Amino acid sequence: MCFHTSTTQKTKKLETHFKVKISNDNLRPVFDKPNYHLNGFAHPNMLVIPQEKAEVIAPGVWGIVPSYKPSDQIKAYYKEAVKYGGGLNARSEKIFDHFLYKESVMEKRCIIPVTGFFEPHEHNKKKYPYFIQHAEKHPLALAGLYSVIDTYITFTILTKEASPLFAKIHNVKKRQPVILNESKYANWLSPDLNEKDIKDLILQDFSESSLQTYTVSKELFSPKADSNINTIIQKVDFPELNETLF
């Protein structure tokens, strides 16, 4: 699953990479501030590219909420939905059947740009966080679904069965976020896709050789630590993992 992300790239870089424009220039200082660790369960604001307006990048709240909920009930919904994962992730295998996802899958798909994301690896019943980013430090495009409530976008990140690389890292749940290849950005946001097209895009693999992965500090998972600091994405070696995954 994908509950922890990092967004440190400037809005100008995202605009160039994804060929979009920020929805409001006044937002630029907010989203130019680096967030080295965003915990999904805090339901942070992140930038997303929505299918309905694919030429812009706009703020969205991480954690999808049913569109029939009024905006003043979003926080209450998150409190109730925490036992179901807070709407942070959606299993791609269920998106055409689940009451919430099927509302969005045909007309409200989105791209969530991130610098990287974190996944837990379990060894001797202890968890070790891994950071995953593009080997050349390009933004990663995570596939998602969204809803619109009044003026708010709320979104979820799609997950799928882990590739061989992610099965080694996320070795208990064996899931991974859906990472879109750059050549497929426009396809994912196209209004002309049918169910088979969408499933095919989800199943397409992202090149494992294009990713850089390494362990980081366990403070990432500590509720007592301020983990939104630049050192949280720096490599930390754990001798007990020296048998290595790769």
PDB file of C-alpha atoms in Angstrom:
ATOM      1  CA  MET A   1       0.000   0.000   0.000  1.00  0.00           C
ATOM      2  CA  CYS A   2       1.077   3.629  -0.420  1.00  0.00           C
ATOM      3  CA  PHE A   3       0.439   5.747   2.688  1.00  0.00           C
ATOM      4  CA  HIS A   4       3.599   7.861   2.716  1.00  0.00           C
ATOM      5  CA  THR A   5       4.929  10.127  -0.050  1.00  0.00           C
ATOM      6  CA  SER A   6       7.537  12.817  -0.652  1.00  0.00           C
ATOM      7  CA  THR A   7       7.010  15.949  -2.765  1.00  0.00           C
ATOM      8  CA  THR A   8      10.081  18.140  -3.034  1.00  0.00           C
ATOM      9  CA  GLN A   9      10.093  19.314  -6.648  1.00  0.00           C
ATOM     10  CA  LYS A  10       9.171  22.877  -7.586  1.00  0.00           C
ATOM     11  CA  THR A  11       5.892  23.612  -9.338  1.00  0.00           C
ATOM     12  CA  LYS A  12       7.748  24.896 -12.413  1.00  0.00           C
ATOM     13  CA  LYS A  13       9.457  21.519 -12.801  1.00  0.00           C
ATOM     14  CA  LEU A  14       6.115  19.720 -12.497  1.00  0.00           C
ATOM     15  CA  GLU A  15       4.542  22.048 -15.053  1.00  0.00           C
ATOM     16  CA  THR A  16       7.344  21.347 -17.526  1.00  0.00           C
ATOM     17  CA  HIS A  17       7.415  17.600 -16.962  1.00  0.00           C
ATOM     18  CA  PHE A  18       3.654  17.082 -17.154  1.00  0.00           C
ATOM     19  CA  LYS A  19       2.931  19.905 -19.646  1.00  0.00           C
ATOM     20  CA  VAL A  20       0.387  21.572 -17.368  1.00  0.00           C
ATOM     21  CA  LYS A  21      -0.115  24.902 -15.586  1.00  0.00           C
ATOM     22  CA  ILE A  22      -0.829  25.412 -11.904  1.00  0.00           C
ATOM     23  CA  SER A  23      -4.490  26.274 -11.371  1.00  0.00           C
ATOM     24  CA  ASN A  24      -3.710  29.414  -9.369  1.00  0.00           C
ATOM     25  CA  ASP A  25      -0.346  31.198  -9.269  1.00  0.00           C
ATOM     26  CA  ASN A  26      -1.003  32.208  -5.667  1.00  0.00           C
ATOM     27  CA  LEU A  27      -0.618  28.544  -4.742  1.00  0.00           C
ATOM     28  CA  ARG A  28       2.935  28.358  -6.036  1.00  0.00           C
ATOM     29  CA  PRO A  29       4.686  29.343  -2.743  1.00  0.00           C
ATOM     30  CA  VAL A  30       2.624  26.761  -0.848  1.00  0.00           C
ATOM     31  CA  PHE A  31       3.511  23.871  -3.117  1.00  0.00           C
ATOM     32  CA  ASP A  32       7.084  24.997  -3.790  1.00  0.00           C
ATOM     33  CA  LYS A  33       7.801  24.300  -0.127  1.00  0.00           C
ATOM     34  CA  PRO A  34       9.335  20.812   0.040  1.00  0.00           C
ATOM     35  CA  ASN A  35       7.482  18.097   1.925  1.00  0.00           C
ATOM     36  CA  TYR A  36      10.015  15.375   2.540  1.00  0.00           C
ATOM     37  CA  HIS A  37       7.435  13.139   4.202  1.00  0.00           C
ATOM     38  CA  LEU A  38       3.678  13.393   3.821  1.00  0.00           C
ATOM     39  CA  ASN A  39       1.721  10.973   5.994  1.00  0.00           C
ATOM     40  CA  GLY A  40      -1.496  10.096   4.225  1.00  0.00           C
ATOM     41  CA  PHE A  41      -3.401   9.641   7.483  1.00  0.00           C
ATOM     42  CA  ALA A  42      -2.981  13.380   8.107  1.00  0.00           C
ATOM     43  CA  HIS A  43      -4.870  13.900   4.811  1.00  0.00           C
ATOM     44  CA  PRO A  44      -2.452  16.476   3.401  1.00  0.00           C
ATOM     45  CA  ASN A  45      -3.034  18.713   0.412  1.00  0.00           C
ATOM     46  CA  MET A  46      -1.128  17.561  -2.657  1.00  0.00           C
ATOM     47  CA  LEU A  47      -1.128  18.543  -6.312  1.00  0.00           C
ATOM     48  CA  VAL A  48      -3.062  16.399  -8.773  1.00  0.00           C
ATOM     49  CA  ILE A  49      -3.822  16.512 -12.490  1.00  0.00           C
ATOM     50  CA  PRO A  50      -7.574  15.860 -12.868  1.00  0.00           C
ATOM     51  CA  GLN A  51      -9.061  14.176 -15.931  1.00  0.00           C
ATOM     52  CA  GLU A  52     -11.806  16.799 -16.218  1.00  0.00           C
ATOM     53  CA  LYS A  53      -9.214  19.565 -16.589  1.00  0.00           C
ATOM     54  CA  ALA A  54      -6.102  17.754 -17.726  1.00  0.00           C
ATOM     55  CA  GLU A  55      -4.236  20.938 -18.653  1.00  0.00           C
ATOM     56  CA  VAL A  56      -3.875  22.044 -15.019  1.00  0.00           C
ATOM     57  CA  ILE A  57      -2.298  20.849 -11.809  1.00  0.00           C
ATOM     58  CA  ALA A  58      -4.491  21.650  -8.817  1.00  0.00           C
ATOM     59  CA  PRO A  59      -4.698  21.015  -5.062  1.00  0.00           C
ATOM     60  CA  GLY A  60      -6.397  17.902  -3.808  1.00  0.00           C
ATOM     61  CA  VAL A  61      -6.896  16.349  -0.379  1.00  0.00           C
ATOM     62  CA  TRP A  62      -5.392  12.868  -0.028  1.00  0.00           C
ATOM     63  CA  GLY A  63      -8.235  10.536   0.912  1.00  0.00           C
ATOM     64  CA  ILE A  64     -11.179  10.110  -1.428  1.00  0.00           C
ATOM     65  CA  VAL A  65     -14.615  11.038  -0.079  1.00  0.00           C
ATOM     66  CA  PRO A  66     -17.984  10.188  -1.690  1.00  0.00           C
ATOM     67  CA  SER A  67     -19.180  13.093  -3.829  1.00  0.00           C
ATOM     68  CA  TYR A  68     -22.539  13.200  -2.038  1.00  0.00           C
ATOM     69  CA  LYS A  69     -20.888  14.224   1.239  1.00  0.00           C
ATOM     70  CA  PRO A  70     -21.006  17.978   1.963  1.00  0.00           C
ATOM     71  CA  SER A  71     -17.648  19.640   2.533  1.00  0.00           C
ATOM     72  CA  ASP A  72     -18.333  20.228   6.228  1.00  0.00           C
ATOM     73  CA  GLN A  73     -18.521  16.447   6.722  1.00  0.00           C
ATOM     74  CA  ILE A  74     -15.154  15.594   5.142  1.00  0.00           C
ATOM     75  CA  LYS A  75     -13.254  15.519   8.454  1.00  0.00           C
ATOM     76  CA  ALA A  76     -15.934  13.399  10.094  1.00  0.00           C
ATOM     77  CA  TYR A  77     -15.835  11.004   7.153  1.00  0.00           C
ATOM     78  CA  TYR A  78     -12.071  10.602   7.483  1.00  0.00           C
ATOM     79  CA  LYS A  79     -12.430   9.819  11.178  1.00  0.00           C
ATOM     80  CA  GLU A  80     -14.924   7.068  10.383  1.00  0.00           C
ATOM     81  CA  ALA A  81     -13.054   5.795   7.317  1.00  0.00           C
ATOM     82  CA  VAL A  82      -9.702   5.364   9.072  1.00  0.00           C
ATOM     83  CA  LYS A  83     -10.562   1.701   9.786  1.00  0.00           C
ATOM     84  CA  TYR A  84     -10.885   1.202   6.012  1.00  0.00           C
ATOM     85  CA  GLY A  85      -7.603   2.936   5.195  1.00  0.00           C
ATOM     86  CA  GLY A  86      -8.924   6.492   5.139  1.00  0.00           C
ATOM     87  CA  GLY A  87      -9.577   6.413   1.397  1.00  0.00           C
ATOM     88  CA  LEU A  88      -5.838   6.780   0.773  1.00  0.00           C
ATOM     89  CA  ASN A  89      -5.490   3.766  -1.520  1.00  0.00           C
ATOM     90  CA  ALA A  90      -7.854   1.945  -3.865  1.00  0.00           C
ATOM     91  CA  ARG A  91      -7.253  -1.637  -4.941  1.00  0.00           C
ATOM     92  CA  SER A  92      -7.278  -1.445  -8.729  1.00  0.00           C
ATOM     93  CA  GLU A  93      -8.891  -4.888  -8.915  1.00  0.00           C
ATOM     94  CA  LYS A  94     -12.053  -3.402  -7.333  1.00  0.00           C
ATOM     95  CA  ILE A  95     -12.456  -0.078  -9.074  1.00  0.00           C
ATOM     96  CA  PHE A  96     -15.284  -1.165 -11.361  1.00  0.00           C
ATOM     97  CA  ASP A  97     -17.302  -2.727  -8.522  1.00  0.00           C
ATOM     98  CA  HIS A  98     -16.665  -0.703  -5.364  1.00  0.00           C
ATOM     99  CA  PHE A  99     -19.476   1.774  -4.613  1.00  0.00           C
ATOM    100  CA  LEU A 100     -17.087   4.709  -4.351  1.00  0.00           C
ATOM    101  CA  TYR A 101     -14.482   3.977  -7.020  1.00  0.00           C
ATOM    102  CA  LYS A 102     -16.924   3.049  -9.780  1.00  0.00           C
ATOM    103  CA  GLU A 103     -18.298   6.602  -9.582  1.00  0.00           C
ATOM    104  CA  SER A 104     -14.908   7.953 -10.583  1.00  0.00           C
ATOM    105  CA  VAL A 105     -13.175   5.370 -12.733  1.00  0.00           C
ATOM    106  CA  MET A 106     -14.580   6.439 -16.110  1.00  0.00           C
ATOM    107  CA  GLU A 107     -14.553  10.234 -15.780  1.00  0.00           C
ATOM    108  CA  LYS A 108     -12.489  11.164 -12.721  1.00  0.00           C
ATOM    109  CA  ARG A 109      -9.076   9.603 -13.062  1.00  0.00           C
ATOM    110  CA  CYS A 110      -6.062  11.645 -12.042  1.00  0.00           C
ATOM    111  CA  ILE A 111      -2.286  11.725 -11.869  1.00  0.00           C
ATOM    112  CA  ILE A 112      -0.597  12.402  -8.531  1.00  0.00           C
ATOM    113  CA  PRO A 113       2.953  13.706  -9.084  1.00  0.00           C
ATOM    114  CA  VAL A 114       5.401  12.729  -6.328  1.00  0.00           C
ATOM    115  CA  THR A 115       9.148  12.880  -5.885  1.00  0.00           C
ATOM    116  CA  GLY A 116       9.023   9.471  -4.278  1.00  0.00           C
ATOM    117  CA  PHE A 117       7.174   7.288  -1.810  1.00  0.00           C
ATOM    118  CA  PHE A 118       7.898   4.993   1.110  1.00  0.00           C
ATOM    119  CA  GLU A 119       7.085   1.312   1.627  1.00  0.00           C
ATOM    120  CA  PRO A 120       7.713  -0.933   4.650  1.00  0.00           C
ATOM    121  CA  HIS A 121       9.901  -4.026   4.541  1.00  0.00           C
ATOM    122  CA  GLU A 122       9.499  -6.571   7.328  1.00  0.00           C
ATOM    123  CA  HIS A 123      12.456  -8.491   8.757  1.00  0.00           C
ATOM    124  CA  ASN A 124      12.280 -10.534  11.966  1.00  0.00           C
ATOM    125  CA  LYS A 125       8.925  -8.918  12.756  1.00  0.00           C
ATOM    126  CA  LYS A 126      10.397  -5.414  12.543  1.00  0.00           C
ATOM    127  CA  LYS A 127       9.584  -2.809   9.892  1.00  0.00           C
ATOM    128  CA  TYR A 128      12.215  -1.003   7.845  1.00  0.00           C
ATOM    129  CA  PRO A 129      11.118   1.871   5.585  1.00  0.00           C
ATOM    130  CA  TYR A 130      12.285   1.992   1.992  1.00  0.00           C
ATOM    131  CA  PHE A 131      12.295   5.126  -0.126  1.00  0.00           C
ATOM    132  CA  ILE A 132      11.523   4.719  -3.825  1.00  0.00           C
ATOM    133  CA  GLN A 133      12.241   7.448  -6.384  1.00  0.00           C
ATOM    134  CA  HIS A 134      13.139   7.817 -10.038  1.00  0.00           C
ATOM    135  CA  ALA A 135      16.809   6.986 -10.575  1.00  0.00           C
ATOM    136  CA  GLU A 136      17.250  10.266 -12.487  1.00  0.00           C
ATOM    137  CA  LYS A 137      15.178  12.259  -9.968  1.00  0.00           C
ATOM    138  CA  HIS A 138      12.296  12.813 -12.395  1.00  0.00           C
ATOM    139  CA  PRO A 139       8.807  13.135 -10.911  1.00  0.00           C
ATOM    140  CA  LEU A 140       6.860   9.905 -10.587  1.00  0.00           C
ATOM    141  CA  ALA A 141       3.256   9.833 -11.798  1.00  0.00           C
ATOM    142  CA  LEU A 142       0.974   7.784  -9.556  1.00  0.00           C
ATOM    143  CA  ALA A 143      -2.408   6.839 -10.981  1.00  0.00           C
ATOM    144  CA  GLY A 144      -5.449   7.788  -8.953  1.00  0.00           C
ATOM    145  CA  LEU A 145      -9.159   8.479  -8.796  1.00  0.00           C
ATOM    146  CA  TYR A 146     -10.842  11.560  -7.393  1.00  0.00           C
ATOM    147  CA  SER A 147     -14.155  13.091  -6.368  1.00  0.00           C
ATOM    148  CA  VAL A 148     -15.260  16.720  -6.327  1.00  0.00           C
ATOM    149  CA  ILE A 149     -17.050  18.103  -3.276  1.00  0.00           C
ATOM    150  CA  ASP A 150     -18.055  21.745  -3.608  1.00  0.00           C
ATOM    151  CA  THR A 151     -14.691  23.206  -4.623  1.00  0.00           C
ATOM    152  CA  TYR A 152     -12.597  20.414  -3.102  1.00  0.00           C
ATOM    153  CA  ILE A 153     -10.839  17.580  -4.927  1.00  0.00           C
ATOM    154  CA  THR A 154     -10.352  14.469  -2.818  1.00  0.00           C
ATOM    155  CA  PHE A 155      -8.288  11.628  -4.257  1.00  0.00           C
ATOM    156  CA  THR A 156      -6.983   8.119  -3.761  1.00  0.00           C
ATOM    157  CA  ILE A 157      -3.888   6.346  -5.106  1.00  0.00           C
ATOM    158  CA  LEU A 158      -4.425   3.131  -7.040  1.00  0.00           C
ATOM    159  CA  THR A 159      -2.508   0.017  -5.996  1.00  0.00           C
ATOM    160  CA  LYS A 160      -1.937  -3.330  -7.642  1.00  0.00           C
ATOM    161  CA  GLU A 161      -0.164  -6.626  -7.089  1.00  0.00           C
ATOM    162  CA  ALA A 162       3.534  -6.049  -6.544  1.00  0.00           C
ATOM    163  CA  SER A 163       6.128  -6.442  -9.277  1.00  0.00           C
ATOM    164  CA  PRO A 164       9.152  -8.631  -8.410  1.00  0.00           C
ATOM    165  CA  LEU A 165      11.008  -5.578  -7.063  1.00  0.00           C
ATOM    166  CA  PHE A 166       8.142  -4.396  -4.873  1.00  0.00           C
ATOM    167  CA  ALA A 167       7.367  -7.908  -3.691  1.00  0.00           C
ATOM    168  CA  LYS A 168      10.876  -7.961  -2.180  1.00  0.00           C
ATOM    169  CA  ILE A 169      10.458  -4.550  -0.573  1.00  0.00           C
ATOM    170  CA  HIS A 170       6.819  -4.681   0.543  1.00  0.00           C
ATOM    171  CA  ASN A 171       7.193  -8.321   1.453  1.00  0.00           C
ATOM    172  CA  VAL A 172       4.097  -8.763   3.631  1.00  0.00           C
ATOM    173  CA  LYS A 173       1.253  -7.050   1.762  1.00  0.00           C
ATOM    174  CA  LYS A 174       3.048  -7.374  -1.594  1.00  0.00           C
ATOM    175  CA  ARG A 175       1.317  -4.376  -3.125  1.00  0.00           C
ATOM    176  CA  GLN A 176       2.569  -1.272  -4.925  1.00  0.00           C
ATOM    177  CA  PRO A 177       1.141   1.971  -6.261  1.00  0.00           C
ATOM    178  CA  VAL A 178       0.325   2.130  -9.955  1.00  0.00           C
ATOM    179  CA  ILE A 179       3.147   4.135 -11.554  1.00  0.00           C
ATOM    180  CA  LEU A 180       2.406   5.467 -15.022  1.00  0.00           C
ATOM    181  CA  ASN A 181       4.994   5.511 -17.782  1.00  0.00           C
ATOM    182  CA  GLU A 182       5.554   9.002 -19.185  1.00  0.00           C
ATOM    183  CA  SER A 183       4.283   7.928 -22.601  1.00  0.00           C
ATOM    184  CA  LYS A 184       0.937   7.010 -21.001  1.00  0.00           C
ATOM    185  CA  TYR A 185       0.108  10.190 -19.095  1.00  0.00           C
ATOM    186  CA  ALA A 186      -2.286  11.480 -21.749  1.00  0.00           C
ATOM    187  CA  ASN A 187      -3.826   8.034 -22.206  1.00  0.00           C
ATOM    188  CA  TRP A 188      -4.667   7.766 -18.509  1.00  0.00           C
ATOM    189  CA  LEU A 189      -6.487  11.108 -18.590  1.00  0.00           C
ATOM    190  CA  SER A 190      -8.254  10.495 -21.893  1.00  0.00           C
ATOM    191  CA  PRO A 191     -12.095  10.541 -21.796  1.00  0.00           C
ATOM    192  CA  ASP A 192     -12.220   7.932 -24.558  1.00  0.00           C
ATOM    193  CA  LEU A 193     -11.062   4.864 -22.612  1.00  0.00           C
ATOM    194  CA  ASN A 194     -13.215   1.814 -22.042  1.00  0.00           C
ATOM    195  CA  GLU A 195     -12.927  -0.639 -19.160  1.00  0.00           C
ATOM    196  CA  LYS A 196     -10.388  -2.815 -20.947  1.00  0.00           C
ATOM    197  CA  ASP A 197      -8.223   0.201 -21.829  1.00  0.00           C
ATOM    198  CA  ILE A 198      -8.129   1.287 -18.194  1.00  0.00           C
ATOM    199  CA  LYS A 199      -7.251  -2.193 -16.950  1.00  0.00           C
ATOM    200  CA  ASP A 200      -4.494  -2.502 -19.548  1.00  0.00           C
ATOM    201  CA  LEU A 201      -2.910   0.780 -18.434  1.00  0.00           C
ATOM    202  CA  ILE A 202      -2.999  -0.301 -14.799  1.00  0.00           C
ATOM    203  CA  LEU A 203      -1.332  -3.612 -15.606  1.00  0.00           C
ATOM    204  CA  GLN A 204       1.504  -2.035 -17.579  1.00  0.00           C
ATOM    205  CA  ASP A 205       4.793  -2.326 -15.727  1.00  0.00           C
ATOM    206  CA  PHE A 206       7.018   0.595 -14.884  1.00  0.00           C
ATOM    207  CA  SER A 207      10.670  -0.178 -15.567  1.00  0.00           C
ATOM    208  CA  GLU A 208      12.269  -1.359 -12.327  1.00  0.00           C
ATOM    209  CA  SER A 209      15.678  -0.294 -13.621  1.00  0.00           C
ATOM    210  CA  SER A 210      14.385   3.302 -13.694  1.00  0.00           C
ATOM    211  CA  LEU A 211      13.848   3.281  -9.928  1.00  0.00           C
ATOM    212  CA  GLN A 212      16.235   3.877  -7.063  1.00  0.00           C
ATOM    213  CA  THR A 213      15.379   2.189  -3.754  1.00  0.00           C
ATOM    214  CA  TYR A 214      17.066   2.267  -0.360  1.00  0.00           C
ATOM    215  CA  THR A 215      16.319   2.109   3.360  1.00  0.00           C
ATOM    216  CA  VAL A 216      15.765   5.264   5.404  1.00  0.00           C
ATOM    217  CA  SER A 217      15.434   6.117   9.083  1.00  0.00           C
ATOM    218  CA  LYS A 218      12.837   4.275  11.167  1.00  0.00           C
ATOM    219  CA  GLU A 219      11.746   7.676  12.428  1.00  0.00           C
ATOM    220  CA  LEU A 220       9.562   7.760   9.331  1.00  0.00           C
ATOM    221  CA  PHE A 221       7.074   5.564  11.193  1.00  0.00           C
ATOM    222  CA  SER A 222       7.463   7.209  14.624  1.00  0.00           C
ATOM    223  CA  PRO A 223       4.524   9.360  15.734  1.00  0.00           C
ATOM    224  CA  LYS A 224       6.874  11.141  18.166  1.00  0.00           C
ATOM    225  CA  ALA A 225       9.393  12.244  15.535  1.00  0.00           C
ATOM    226  CA  ASP A 226       9.208  15.148  13.102  1.00  0.00           C
ATOM    227  CA  SER A 227       9.866  13.156   9.943  1.00  0.00           C
ATOM    228  CA  ASN A 228       9.133  15.969   7.488  1.00  0.00           C
ATOM    229  CA  ILE A 229      12.824  16.904   7.297  1.00  0.00           C
ATOM    230  CA  ASN A 230      15.371  16.544   4.518  1.00  0.00           C
ATOM    231  CA  THR A 231      17.301  13.779   6.298  1.00  0.00           C
ATOM    232  CA  ILE A 232      14.292  11.457   6.136  1.00  0.00           C
ATOM    233  CA  ILE A 233      14.981  10.738   2.456  1.00  0.00           C
ATOM    234  CA  GLN A 234      18.663  10.066   3.042  1.00  0.00           C
ATOM    235  CA  LYS A 235      19.953   6.511   2.950  1.00  0.00           C
ATOM    236  CA  VAL A 236      20.355   4.653   6.251  1.00  0.00           C
ATOM    237  CA  ASP A 237      21.998   1.226   6.319  1.00  0.00           C
ATOM    238  CA  PHE A 238      20.790  -1.473   8.674  1.00  0.00           C
ATOM    239  CA  PRO A 239      23.395  -4.218   9.323  1.00  0.00           C
ATOM    240  CA  GLU A 240      20.670  -6.767  10.030  1.00  0.00           C
ATOM    241  CA  LEU A 241      19.527  -6.378   6.426  1.00  0.00           C
ATOM    242  CA  ASN A 242      22.964  -7.100   5.040  1.00  0.00           C
ATOM    243  CA  GLU A 243      21.767 -10.273   3.425  1.00  0.00           C
ATOM    244  CA  THR A 244      20.329  -7.666   0.999  1.00  0.00           C
ATOM    245  CA  LEU A 245      17.165  -7.872  -0.981  1.00  0.00           C
ATOM    246  CA  PHE A 246      18.742  -7.409  -4.376  1.00  0.00           C
TER     247      PHE A 246
END
